[in-house]
Structure formats: C-alpha cells, structure tokens
Amino acid sequence: MATVAAETWEQVPLAPPDSIFKLTAAYKADTFPQKINLGVGAYRDDDSKPWVLPVVRKASEILLHDPDLDHEYLPITGLPDFTSAAAKLILGGQSAALAEGRVVSVQTISGTGANHLGALFLSRYYRFNGEKKVYLSDPTWVNHFAIFRNVGVNPVTYPYYDPKTIGLDYAGFTKALEDAPERSVFLLHSCAHNPTGVDPTQEQWKAICEIVIRKKHYAFFDTAYQGFASGDLDRDGWAVRYFASKGVPMLVCQSFAKNAGLYGERVGALHLISPTKEAKDRVGSQMSVLQRSEISNPPSYGARVVSLILNRPELFEEWKGDIKTMSGRIIEMRKELHRLLTEELKTPGNWDHIVKQIGMFSFTGINEGQSKALVEKAHVYLTPNGRISMAGLNTKNVRYFAEALDKAVRGSL
Ligand code: IK2
C-alpha cells in the first residue's frame, strides 16, 4: 500500500490553538463547581446558560411551518429581503445613500466573513496610498490582524486605549489620524469596542469624522454589537450613520451573532457605500465575483430568521425587547460588580471604568500575572490582557468573582 511521503508536510509548523477557544476548552474540562467563563464573548443568562431569544424561537417556528420553503441556493449576494433590511438597520431609515441606491449589500458568513470580504475587496480594488496597509486600534479583536494579513494588507496599529485612565487615548487616536498619509484605511469599532468596552463620545466621533474627511481616509466600520452597547439599536448605530451622512467613503461589517444570539448560524452582511449608483453597480458586480469564488452563496437559515425579525413589525418590536433584556442584564452586572468592589470589599484602585465601559466586554485594568492567578487559582477564565466578558457574570457568581478579583489585586490569591 502506498503511503504519503514523510516529507510532504514537513515544512508545516504546528500552530498554537486559538486563545479564546483554548480558554473555553480549559473551562469545560475544569470540574471546580464555582468555575466561571469570562473568556468568550457570548451572552449567557442568569443561570450561565446560552439564551435562545424568544423572538428567534418564534421566527424559527414560522419558518418550520412554511410550506413554500425549500433548500435551493440563495443568490450569490444572499437573501435580498435580509440584506436590504440589514442595511436599513445599520444605516438608518433616513439614509441618503440607501434612498439614492448607492449601497452594495452582500450577505456574509457573519461578521468575520464581512471583515474578510471587505478586506479582500479593498486589497483588490482600493487605491492605497503606497503600501497596502490598514490601521487597527491598539488593542483590537485579535482576528483583525490575521484577516487583513490573509489578503495581503499589512495591519498597523493606532493608539486607542490608555492604560493610565483605563479609557480612550483620544489625543493619540486623533494624532494617528492626522499623521497617517491621506486616503489611509482606518478600522473603526462602531460601538462596544472589543476588547476594551471603551467608545468615543458623540462629540469625539464628530471630531474624528472631521479629520477622516479632511485627510480623505477610508472608514472600515466593524459593527458586531449593535444594540449591545446601549440596548438601543439606533443609538448604537449613531457613529456609522453620522459618518455616512457626512459622505465619508466607508464600508460596514455587520454581525447578527450577538444581538440575535445566532452565533453558530453565521448571519452577517457587508455594506459598502459608493459615491454614485453607477459606481455601486460596478462595485457590486466585483463583490459578486469575489463571493462566488469564495463561498458561492451564503447559508439561508439564519438569514431567513433575521429577515423575518427585521421585516415583520411585531417581531421587530419583540426583538428590541430581547436586546434590552440582554444589555440590561449586563448593565446590572456592571453595577453590582462595581458596588461589591468599591463598597463592600474596598478593593484598592479606582473601579469606575467597570460602569463607564459599555457592551459585552470590560477591560478590568488588571495585569497579566493577576489574570493568570485568577485562571489558575480561582478557576475564573479570562484572557491574559484582563478582558472579561460581562455576559459571563450573573447574580449567582458575581460575588465569587469580585472576591477573587479583590484577592488577585491584593496579591493574596
Ligand atoms: N468583529 C468584532 C469586533 C468582534 O468582536 C467579533 C466577534 N468576536 O468574538 C467574540 C470574542 O472576541 O470572544 C466579530 C467581528 C465577528 O463575529 P462573528 O463572526 O461571530 O459575527
């Protein structure tokens, strides 16, 4: 029997496992009863269980009983009822670009796929000013680096987080925008920044937008948490809508993983605003070509669920309530953690950032050694940079976590 020659894959180095998924595997293997997973950014209910949104259950029921549904391929750019409603959700009902037919919308493999397709399109067609480069916030969702590298775009970082204030490094951010060559591509988290939970204020966004316009930069918006920051879809879409209203050249990556709890269904979209309807047609045609060669056409189930939710007014209203349930629970956990640390435990340091930061994540400000001690000694799983997913906290475990954090900070774990 012929065997594969030993040298065939000799040159392939062993890659380290993904840090977040490695953390989840370690958490699952841990038998300690009070263990807590604060690693992965997925919503959990007050019993630490994944939550299927009631509105998603309803939409799934409707689909299940629809005699006209089949399993044919979707169009290359996805389910039209889904992509048009998704564009309206993020760009807003008043969007001039939408009214003028200047937006290319493509259904993607969730937010990751939208980032990939956006990066691929820019790599092929954007008139880079010199080197193909993208500016990413420091820090950012780690996958951004690999996504851009995969398509030959070099990621560099711009200052974003200031460890001294555990807040936004606004001066560093705006200086980077000013110093970058004209027409640079800046990736911007539109709300609920991952991993820090630190967003610019509306006034800061306005000033950022002014520089972006003056320097003719390209805004690559990543929107993975619309609704999760404030509990209000419109408020969380504010930065994207503001930039679009000012005519900034931009695209938006959109995910329904978090706000619809459809993580594994991979529902997302890429929206690119073109200057004219004619440019939109050309861009759209090339986007189709790229999509066809990569995935042929996107999966249908999750897009059908979201399409029903977005297009049926009664389901849309219910969804807004479900989003409030999730974001409200997270806000309550922020308050309780803050109360425990500051009032009960009198943990050294200032913990106001816990309630100031928004969205699913919080940058606690603890160092790598303290994070490691929490994992190894307290069975609390979090990334080494001190990021915690607030969704992993609930009324039953927040005290245990606060006490463990308190000890980690005091060096007594
Ligand atoms: N963009 C950002 C900023 C994200 O945070 C995510 C999701 N990250 O996953 C959670 C984690 O860091 O643990 C995405 C895009 C992509 O999300 P998806 O492809 O699931 O829609």
Short mmCIF file of C-alpha atoms and ligand atoms in Angstrom, two decimals:
data_model
loop_
_atom_site.label_atom_id
_atom_site.label_comp_id
_atom_site.label_asym_id
_atom_site.label_seq_id
_atom_site.Cartn_x
_atom_site.Cartn_y
_atom_site.Cartn_z
CA MET A 1 0.00 0.00 0.00
CA ALA A 2 1.32 3.45 -0.95
CA THR A 3 1.87 5.84 1.96
CA VAL A 4 2.21 9.60 1.97
CA ALA A 5 5.89 10.54 1.86
CA ALA A 6 7.06 11.73 5.27
CA GLU A 7 8.42 15.00 3.89
CA THR A 8 5.09 16.05 2.30
CA TRP A 9 4.06 18.30 5.21
CA GLU A 10 7.39 18.52 6.96
CA GLN A 11 7.57 22.29 6.43
CA VAL A 12 4.21 22.94 8.17
CA PRO A 13 4.82 24.29 11.68
CA LEU A 14 2.38 23.44 14.46
CA ALA A 15 0.15 26.47 15.12
CA PRO A 16 -0.88 27.40 18.67
CA PRO A 17 -4.60 26.88 19.41
CA ASP A 18 -6.87 29.94 19.27
CA SER A 19 -6.53 31.64 22.65
CA ILE A 20 -10.27 32.20 23.26
CA PHE A 21 -11.32 28.72 22.23
CA LYS A 22 -8.44 27.23 24.23
CA LEU A 23 -9.76 29.06 27.27
CA THR A 24 -13.26 27.64 26.72
CA ALA A 25 -11.84 24.11 26.40
CA ALA A 26 -9.93 24.53 29.68
CA TYR A 27 -13.09 25.85 31.36
CA LYS A 28 -15.12 22.88 30.14
CA ALA A 29 -12.52 20.41 31.42
CA ASP A 30 -12.44 22.08 34.87
CA THR A 31 -14.57 20.24 37.48
CA PHE A 32 -14.50 23.02 40.11
CA PRO A 33 -18.16 23.84 40.91
CA GLN A 34 -17.73 27.63 41.09
CA LYS A 35 -15.71 27.96 37.86
CA ILE A 36 -16.59 30.97 35.70
CA ASN A 37 -16.00 31.52 31.99
CA LEU A 38 -15.38 35.20 31.27
CA GLY A 39 -13.40 34.48 28.11
CA VAL A 40 -15.68 34.06 25.15
CA GLY A 41 -17.91 36.94 24.05
CA ALA A 42 -21.20 35.10 24.05
CA TYR A 43 -24.28 36.08 26.02
CA ARG A 44 -25.33 33.87 28.94
CA ASP A 45 -28.49 34.13 31.02
CA ASP A 46 -28.59 34.42 34.82
CA ASP A 47 -28.02 30.65 35.04
CA SER A 48 -24.87 30.81 32.85
CA LYS A 49 -26.79 29.19 30.00
CA PRO A 50 -26.82 30.20 26.32
CA TRP A 51 -30.03 32.10 25.58
CA VAL A 52 -32.17 31.46 22.54
CA LEU A 53 -34.01 34.74 22.05
CA PRO A 54 -37.80 34.21 22.28
CA VAL A 55 -38.20 36.17 19.04
CA VAL A 56 -35.76 33.80 17.32
CA ARG A 57 -37.81 30.82 18.53
CA LYS A 58 -40.92 32.46 17.08
CA ALA A 59 -39.28 33.18 13.73
CA SER A 60 -37.91 29.60 13.59
CA GLU A 61 -41.43 28.24 14.18
CA ILE A 62 -42.76 30.34 11.32
CA LEU A 63 -40.04 29.01 9.01
CA LEU A 64 -40.63 25.43 10.12
CA HIS A 65 -44.29 25.64 9.14
CA ASP A 66 -43.82 27.50 5.87
CA PRO A 67 -44.83 25.03 3.14
CA ASP A 68 -43.20 27.18 0.44
CA LEU A 69 -39.68 27.00 1.82
CA ASP A 70 -37.13 24.84 0.06
CA HIS A 71 -33.40 24.29 0.27
CA GLU A 72 -32.40 25.86 -3.04
CA TYR A 73 -29.26 28.01 -3.27
CA LEU A 74 -29.63 31.64 -2.27
CA PRO A 75 -28.46 34.27 -4.78
CA ILE A 76 -24.67 34.86 -4.68
CA THR A 77 -25.07 38.05 -2.65
CA GLY A 78 -27.61 36.49 -0.30
CA LEU A 79 -31.27 36.79 0.60
CA PRO A 80 -32.42 40.18 -0.75
CA ASP A 81 -35.07 40.72 1.97
CA PHE A 82 -32.37 40.15 4.57
CA THR A 83 -29.64 42.34 3.06
CA SER A 84 -31.94 45.29 2.38
CA ALA A 85 -33.43 45.22 5.89
CA ALA A 86 -29.97 44.74 7.43
CA ALA A 87 -28.66 47.79 5.55
CA LYS A 88 -31.59 49.85 6.84
CA LEU A 89 -30.95 48.63 10.38
CA ILE A 90 -27.39 49.91 10.47
CA LEU A 91 -27.59 52.90 8.11
CA GLY A 92 -31.00 54.05 9.35
CA GLY A 93 -34.31 54.67 7.60
CA GLN A 94 -33.24 58.22 6.70
CA SER A 95 -30.07 57.17 4.91
CA ALA A 96 -29.50 59.21 1.74
CA ALA A 97 -27.11 56.57 0.39
CA LEU A 98 -29.87 53.97 0.65
CA ALA A 99 -32.51 56.26 -0.85
CA GLU A 100 -30.18 57.02 -3.76
CA GLY A 101 -29.38 53.33 -4.36
CA ARG A 102 -25.64 53.76 -3.64
CA VAL A 103 -25.18 50.91 -1.15
CA VAL A 104 -23.83 47.50 -2.10
CA SER A 105 -25.04 44.91 0.43
CA VAL A 106 -23.77 41.36 0.47
CA GLN A 107 -24.77 38.62 2.91
CA THR A 108 -21.65 37.18 4.55
CA ILE A 109 -20.54 34.44 6.91
CA SER A 110 -21.32 36.54 9.97
CA GLY A 111 -19.11 39.46 11.00
CA THR A 112 -15.88 37.56 10.37
CA GLY A 113 -16.93 36.91 6.78
CA ALA A 114 -17.92 40.56 6.34
CA ASN A 115 -14.49 41.65 7.58
CA HIS A 116 -12.86 39.18 5.24
CA LEU A 117 -14.86 40.19 2.17
CA GLY A 118 -14.36 43.89 2.93
CA ALA A 119 -10.62 43.37 3.39
CA LEU A 120 -10.40 41.28 0.22
CA PHE A 121 -12.30 43.87 -1.80
CA LEU A 122 -10.05 46.68 -0.56
CA SER A 123 -6.95 44.61 -1.22
CA ARG A 124 -8.06 44.11 -4.83
CA TYR A 125 -9.60 47.46 -5.67
CA TYR A 126 -8.78 50.23 -3.19
CA ARG A 127 -6.30 52.86 -4.43
CA PHE A 128 -3.91 52.54 -1.50
CA ASN A 129 -1.57 55.45 -0.98
CA GLY A 130 1.65 53.40 -1.21
CA GLU A 131 1.79 50.20 0.81
CA LYS A 132 -1.41 48.17 1.33
CA LYS A 133 -1.98 48.98 4.97
CA VAL A 134 -4.85 49.08 7.46
CA TYR A 135 -4.83 50.96 10.76
CA LEU A 136 -6.26 48.91 13.63
CA SER A 137 -6.99 50.18 17.13
CA ASP A 138 -4.50 49.14 19.80
CA PRO A 139 -5.88 46.79 21.08
CA THR A 140 -8.48 45.28 18.81
CA TRP A 141 -10.26 41.98 18.19
CA VAL A 142 -7.20 39.80 17.56
CA ASN A 143 -8.67 38.20 14.45
CA HIS A 144 -8.47 41.53 12.60
CA PHE A 145 -4.72 41.07 12.19
CA ALA A 146 -4.98 37.65 10.54
CA ILE A 147 -7.98 38.65 8.39
CA PHE A 148 -6.07 41.52 6.78
CA ARG A 149 -2.77 39.64 6.52
CA ASN A 150 -4.56 36.80 4.72
CA VAL A 151 -5.44 39.15 1.87
CA GLY A 152 -2.07 40.89 1.70
CA VAL A 153 -2.96 44.04 3.66
CA ASN A 154 -0.45 44.93 6.35
CA PRO A 155 -2.04 45.73 9.74
CA VAL A 156 -0.50 48.56 11.77
CA THR A 157 -1.97 49.96 14.97
CA TYR A 158 -3.18 53.37 16.13
CA PRO A 159 -3.31 54.36 19.82
CA TYR A 160 -6.76 53.74 21.29
CA TYR A 161 -6.66 52.58 24.89
CA ASP A 162 -4.89 54.47 27.64
CA PRO A 163 -3.94 52.12 30.50
CA LYS A 164 -3.41 55.10 32.81
CA THR A 165 -7.05 56.22 32.61
CA ILE A 166 -8.46 52.83 31.57
CA GLY A 167 -10.23 54.93 28.94
CA LEU A 168 -9.81 56.31 25.44
CA ASP A 169 -6.46 57.70 24.31
CA TYR A 170 -8.25 60.40 22.36
CA ALA A 171 -5.14 62.52 21.78
CA GLY A 172 -3.17 59.52 20.48
CA PHE A 173 -6.05 58.39 18.28
CA THR A 174 -6.58 61.77 16.63
CA LYS A 175 -2.85 62.32 16.20
CA ALA A 176 -2.60 58.99 14.34
CA LEU A 177 -5.44 60.07 12.06
CA GLU A 178 -3.64 63.36 11.38
CA ASP A 179 -0.23 61.75 10.86
CA ALA A 180 -1.35 58.93 8.55
CA PRO A 181 -0.90 59.52 4.82
CA GLU A 182 -4.04 60.71 3.02
CA ARG A 183 -6.50 58.02 1.97
CA SER A 184 -5.38 55.60 4.69
CA VAL A 185 -7.80 52.85 5.74
CA PHE A 186 -8.86 53.03 9.41
CA LEU A 187 -10.79 50.19 11.01
CA LEU A 188 -13.26 51.66 13.50
CA HIS A 189 -15.38 49.74 16.01
CA SER A 190 -18.71 51.49 15.65
CA CYS A 191 -19.87 50.67 19.20
CA ALA A 192 -18.99 48.49 22.20
CA HIS A 193 -15.29 48.30 21.33
CA ASN A 194 -13.80 44.82 21.64
CA PRO A 195 -11.84 44.21 23.84
CA THR A 196 -11.88 47.41 25.91
CA GLY A 197 -15.57 48.41 26.16
CA VAL A 198 -14.35 51.98 25.63
CA ASP A 199 -16.10 54.04 22.92
CA PRO A 200 -15.56 57.65 21.83
CA THR A 201 -18.33 60.05 22.88
CA GLN A 202 -20.52 61.54 20.14
CA GLU A 203 -18.52 64.79 20.34
CA GLN A 204 -15.28 62.83 19.93
CA TRP A 205 -16.76 60.88 16.97
CA LYS A 206 -17.64 64.19 15.31
CA ALA A 207 -14.06 65.44 15.65
CA ILE A 208 -12.70 62.08 14.44
CA CYS A 209 -15.02 62.29 11.44
CA GLU A 210 -13.81 65.80 10.62
CA ILE A 211 -10.19 64.57 10.44
CA VAL A 212 -11.19 61.48 8.43
CA ILE A 213 -12.87 63.75 5.86
CA ARG A 214 -10.02 66.26 5.74
CA LYS A 215 -7.43 63.51 5.31
CA LYS A 216 -9.66 61.62 2.83
CA HIS A 217 -9.30 58.44 4.89
CA TYR A 218 -11.41 55.35 4.32
CA ALA A 219 -13.59 54.22 7.24
CA PHE A 220 -13.80 50.45 7.64
CA PHE A 221 -16.53 50.11 10.29
CA ASP A 222 -16.88 46.88 12.22
CA THR A 223 -20.30 46.56 13.88
CA ALA A 224 -20.55 43.32 15.82
CA TYR A 225 -22.57 44.64 18.78
CA GLN A 226 -25.37 46.93 17.56
CA GLY A 227 -27.86 47.03 20.45
CA PHE A 228 -25.42 45.63 22.97
CA ALA A 229 -23.80 48.91 23.94
CA SER A 230 -26.84 50.93 25.00
CA GLY A 231 -29.69 48.49 24.48
CA ASP A 232 -30.91 50.80 21.70
CA LEU A 233 -30.28 49.83 18.07
CA ASP A 234 -30.49 53.40 16.79
CA ARG A 235 -28.20 54.84 19.42
CA ASP A 236 -25.59 52.16 18.73
CA GLY A 237 -25.79 52.91 15.01
CA TRP A 238 -25.13 56.60 15.60
CA ALA A 239 -21.43 56.75 14.60
CA VAL A 240 -21.96 54.80 11.37
CA ARG A 241 -24.94 56.96 10.43
CA TYR A 242 -23.11 60.17 11.27
CA PHE A 243 -20.11 59.27 9.09
CA ALA A 244 -22.43 58.18 6.26
CA SER A 245 -24.39 61.45 6.48
CA LYS A 246 -21.12 63.36 6.09
CA GLY A 247 -20.26 61.48 2.89
CA VAL A 248 -17.23 59.61 4.29
CA PRO A 249 -16.09 56.82 1.95
CA MET A 250 -16.84 53.75 4.01
CA LEU A 251 -18.00 50.20 4.40
CA VAL A 252 -19.71 48.49 7.32
CA CYS A 253 -19.27 44.91 8.53
CA GLN A 254 -22.37 43.72 10.36
CA SER A 255 -22.92 40.68 12.56
CA PHE A 256 -26.11 39.21 14.00
CA ALA A 257 -24.18 36.73 16.15
CA LYS A 258 -24.53 38.70 19.37
CA ASN A 259 -27.63 40.87 19.01
CA ALA A 260 -29.76 37.99 17.72
CA GLY A 261 -27.90 35.26 19.62
CA LEU A 262 -27.28 33.47 16.32
CA TYR A 263 -23.59 32.78 16.87
CA GLY A 264 -23.40 29.43 15.08
CA GLU A 265 -25.75 30.35 12.25
CA ARG A 266 -23.24 32.83 10.82
CA VAL A 267 -25.54 35.66 9.80
CA GLY A 268 -23.89 38.88 8.69
CA ALA A 269 -23.59 41.42 5.93
CA LEU A 270 -21.15 43.79 4.30
CA HIS A 271 -22.45 47.19 3.22
CA LEU A 272 -20.30 49.41 1.04
CA ILE A 273 -21.39 52.98 0.32
CA SER A 274 -20.46 54.14 -3.17
CA PRO A 275 -20.36 57.73 -4.39
CA THR A 276 -22.85 57.07 -7.24
CA LYS A 277 -25.39 54.47 -8.29
CA GLU A 278 -23.19 53.69 -11.30
CA ALA A 279 -20.14 53.04 -9.06
CA LYS A 280 -22.36 50.88 -6.85
CA ASP A 281 -23.20 48.67 -9.81
CA ARG A 282 -19.54 48.17 -10.71
CA VAL A 283 -18.50 47.54 -7.10
CA GLY A 284 -21.44 45.18 -6.60
CA SER A 285 -20.55 43.18 -9.70
CA GLN A 286 -16.99 42.61 -8.47
CA MET A 287 -18.21 41.81 -4.97
CA SER A 288 -20.34 39.05 -6.53
CA VAL A 289 -17.34 37.67 -8.39
CA LEU A 290 -15.31 37.53 -5.17
CA GLN A 291 -18.14 35.96 -3.17
CA ARG A 292 -18.76 33.34 -5.89
CA SER A 293 -15.14 32.18 -5.81
CA GLU A 294 -15.05 32.01 -2.03
CA ILE A 295 -18.37 30.58 -0.84
CA SER A 296 -20.58 30.51 -3.97
CA ASN A 297 -23.54 31.67 -1.94
CA PRO A 298 -24.25 32.18 1.74
CA PRO A 299 -26.28 29.89 4.05
CA SER A 300 -30.02 30.51 4.19
CA TYR A 301 -31.42 29.53 7.59
CA GLY A 302 -30.09 32.29 9.85
CA ALA A 303 -30.68 34.95 7.20
CA ARG A 304 -34.31 33.85 6.91
CA VAL A 305 -34.73 34.09 10.69
CA VAL A 306 -33.25 37.59 10.81
CA SER A 307 -35.16 38.66 7.73
CA LEU A 308 -38.46 37.75 9.41
CA ILE A 309 -37.44 39.63 12.56
CA LEU A 310 -36.41 42.75 10.68
CA ASN A 311 -39.32 42.81 8.24
CA ARG A 312 -42.28 41.95 10.47
CA PRO A 313 -43.07 44.92 12.70
CA GLU A 314 -44.39 42.81 15.61
CA LEU A 315 -41.26 40.61 15.60
CA PHE A 316 -39.00 43.64 15.31
CA GLU A 317 -40.63 45.17 18.40
CA GLU A 318 -40.19 41.92 20.29
CA TRP A 319 -36.54 41.71 19.26
CA LYS A 320 -35.89 45.18 20.67
CA GLY A 321 -37.27 43.89 23.98
CA ASP A 322 -34.99 40.84 23.86
CA ILE A 323 -31.99 43.08 23.21
CA LYS A 324 -32.95 45.20 26.21
CA THR A 325 -33.11 42.03 28.32
CA MET A 326 -29.54 41.12 27.35
CA SER A 327 -27.99 44.56 27.55
CA GLY A 328 -29.95 45.34 30.74
CA ARG A 329 -28.67 42.23 32.50
CA ILE A 330 -25.11 43.13 31.55
CA ILE A 331 -25.54 46.69 32.83
CA GLU A 332 -26.90 45.30 36.13
CA MET A 333 -23.83 43.06 36.45
CA ARG A 334 -21.54 46.04 35.87
CA LYS A 335 -23.30 47.93 38.66
CA GLU A 336 -23.19 45.00 41.07
CA LEU A 337 -19.52 44.23 40.40
CA HIS A 338 -18.68 47.90 40.89
CA ARG A 339 -20.69 48.01 44.14
CA LEU A 340 -19.02 44.90 45.53
CA LEU A 341 -15.51 46.11 44.70
CA THR A 342 -15.90 49.68 45.87
CA GLU A 343 -18.40 49.50 48.74
CA GLU A 344 -18.11 46.03 50.26
CA LEU A 345 -14.61 44.82 49.53
CA LYS A 346 -12.92 48.22 49.27
CA THR A 347 -10.62 46.78 46.63
CA PRO A 348 -7.57 49.02 46.10
CA GLY A 349 -7.77 51.19 42.99
CA ASN A 350 -10.47 53.01 41.07
CA TRP A 351 -13.13 50.76 39.53
CA ASP A 352 -15.37 53.37 37.93
CA HIS A 353 -14.39 52.13 34.47
CA ILE A 354 -16.45 48.99 35.14
CA VAL A 355 -19.63 51.08 34.93
CA LYS A 356 -18.32 53.57 32.39
CA GLN A 357 -17.36 50.96 29.81
CA ILE A 358 -20.12 49.55 27.67
CA GLY A 359 -21.06 46.46 25.72
CA MET A 360 -20.14 42.89 26.28
CA PHE A 361 -16.55 43.41 27.40
CA SER A 362 -14.74 45.18 30.13
CA PHE A 363 -11.04 45.83 30.36
CA THR A 364 -10.52 45.40 34.09
CA GLY A 365 -7.08 47.00 34.12
CA ILE A 366 -5.51 44.07 35.96
CA ASN A 367 -2.14 42.82 34.75
CA GLU A 368 -1.18 39.53 33.13
CA GLY A 369 0.05 37.99 36.40
CA GLN A 370 -3.23 38.81 38.14
CA SER A 371 -5.24 37.40 35.21
CA LYS A 372 -3.17 34.23 35.32
CA ALA A 373 -3.72 33.88 39.07
CA LEU A 374 -7.48 34.19 38.54
CA VAL A 375 -7.41 31.37 36.00
CA GLU A 376 -5.06 29.07 37.87
CA LYS A 377 -6.09 29.66 41.45
CA ALA A 378 -9.71 30.83 41.32
CA HIS A 379 -10.97 28.90 38.24
CA VAL A 380 -12.07 32.18 36.66
CA TYR A 381 -11.27 32.01 32.95
CA LEU A 382 -10.31 35.27 31.25
CA THR A 383 -7.80 36.39 28.65
CA PRO A 384 -4.30 37.39 29.81
CA ASN A 385 -4.95 41.07 28.92
CA GLY A 386 -7.51 41.32 31.74
CA ARG A 387 -10.56 41.45 29.46
CA ILE A 388 -13.72 39.97 30.92
CA SER A 389 -16.94 39.15 29.13
CA MET A 390 -19.56 40.75 31.38
CA ALA A 391 -22.12 38.30 29.98
CA GLY A 392 -20.38 35.53 31.94
CA LEU A 393 -21.34 37.17 35.25
CA ASN A 394 -24.71 36.62 36.93
CA THR A 395 -26.40 37.12 40.30
CA LYS A 396 -25.05 33.76 41.50
CA ASN A 397 -21.38 34.16 40.62
CA VAL A 398 -20.65 37.90 40.71
CA ARG A 399 -19.73 37.85 44.41
CA TYR A 400 -17.36 34.93 43.96
CA PHE A 401 -15.74 36.78 41.07
CA ALA A 402 -15.49 40.09 42.94
CA GLU A 403 -13.84 38.36 45.91
CA ALA A 404 -11.40 36.52 43.64
CA LEU A 405 -10.58 39.76 41.80
CA ASP A 406 -10.12 41.56 45.09
CA LYS A 407 -7.63 38.91 46.24
CA ALA A 408 -5.83 38.96 42.88
CA VAL A 409 -5.40 42.74 43.14
CA ARG A 410 -4.14 42.44 46.73
CA GLY A 411 -1.76 39.66 45.67
CA SER A 412 -3.34 37.22 48.14
CA LEU A 413 -4.90 34.65 45.82
N1 IK2 B 1 -15.74 42.00 14.97
C1 IK2 B 1 -15.60 42.14 16.29
C2 IK2 B 1 -15.10 43.42 16.84
C3 IK2 B 1 -15.95 41.08 17.13
O1 IK2 B 1 -15.81 41.22 18.46
C4 IK2 B 1 -16.41 39.88 16.58
C5 IK2 B 1 -16.78 38.75 17.47
N2 IK2 B 1 -15.82 38.38 18.39
O2 IK2 B 1 -15.98 37.25 19.10
C6 IK2 B 1 -16.03 37.37 20.46
C7 IK2 B 1 -14.74 37.24 21.19
O3 IK2 B 1 -13.82 38.01 20.95
O4 IK2 B 1 -14.68 36.40 22.03
C8 IK2 B 1 -16.54 39.80 15.19
C9 IK2 B 1 -16.20 40.88 14.41
C10 IK2 B 1 -17.02 38.58 14.45
O5 IK2 B 1 -18.08 37.97 14.95
P1 IK2 B 1 -18.90 36.84 14.17
O6 IK2 B 1 -18.06 36.34 13.02
O7 IK2 B 1 -19.17 35.81 15.18
O8 IK2 B 1 -20.12 37.54 13.69
#
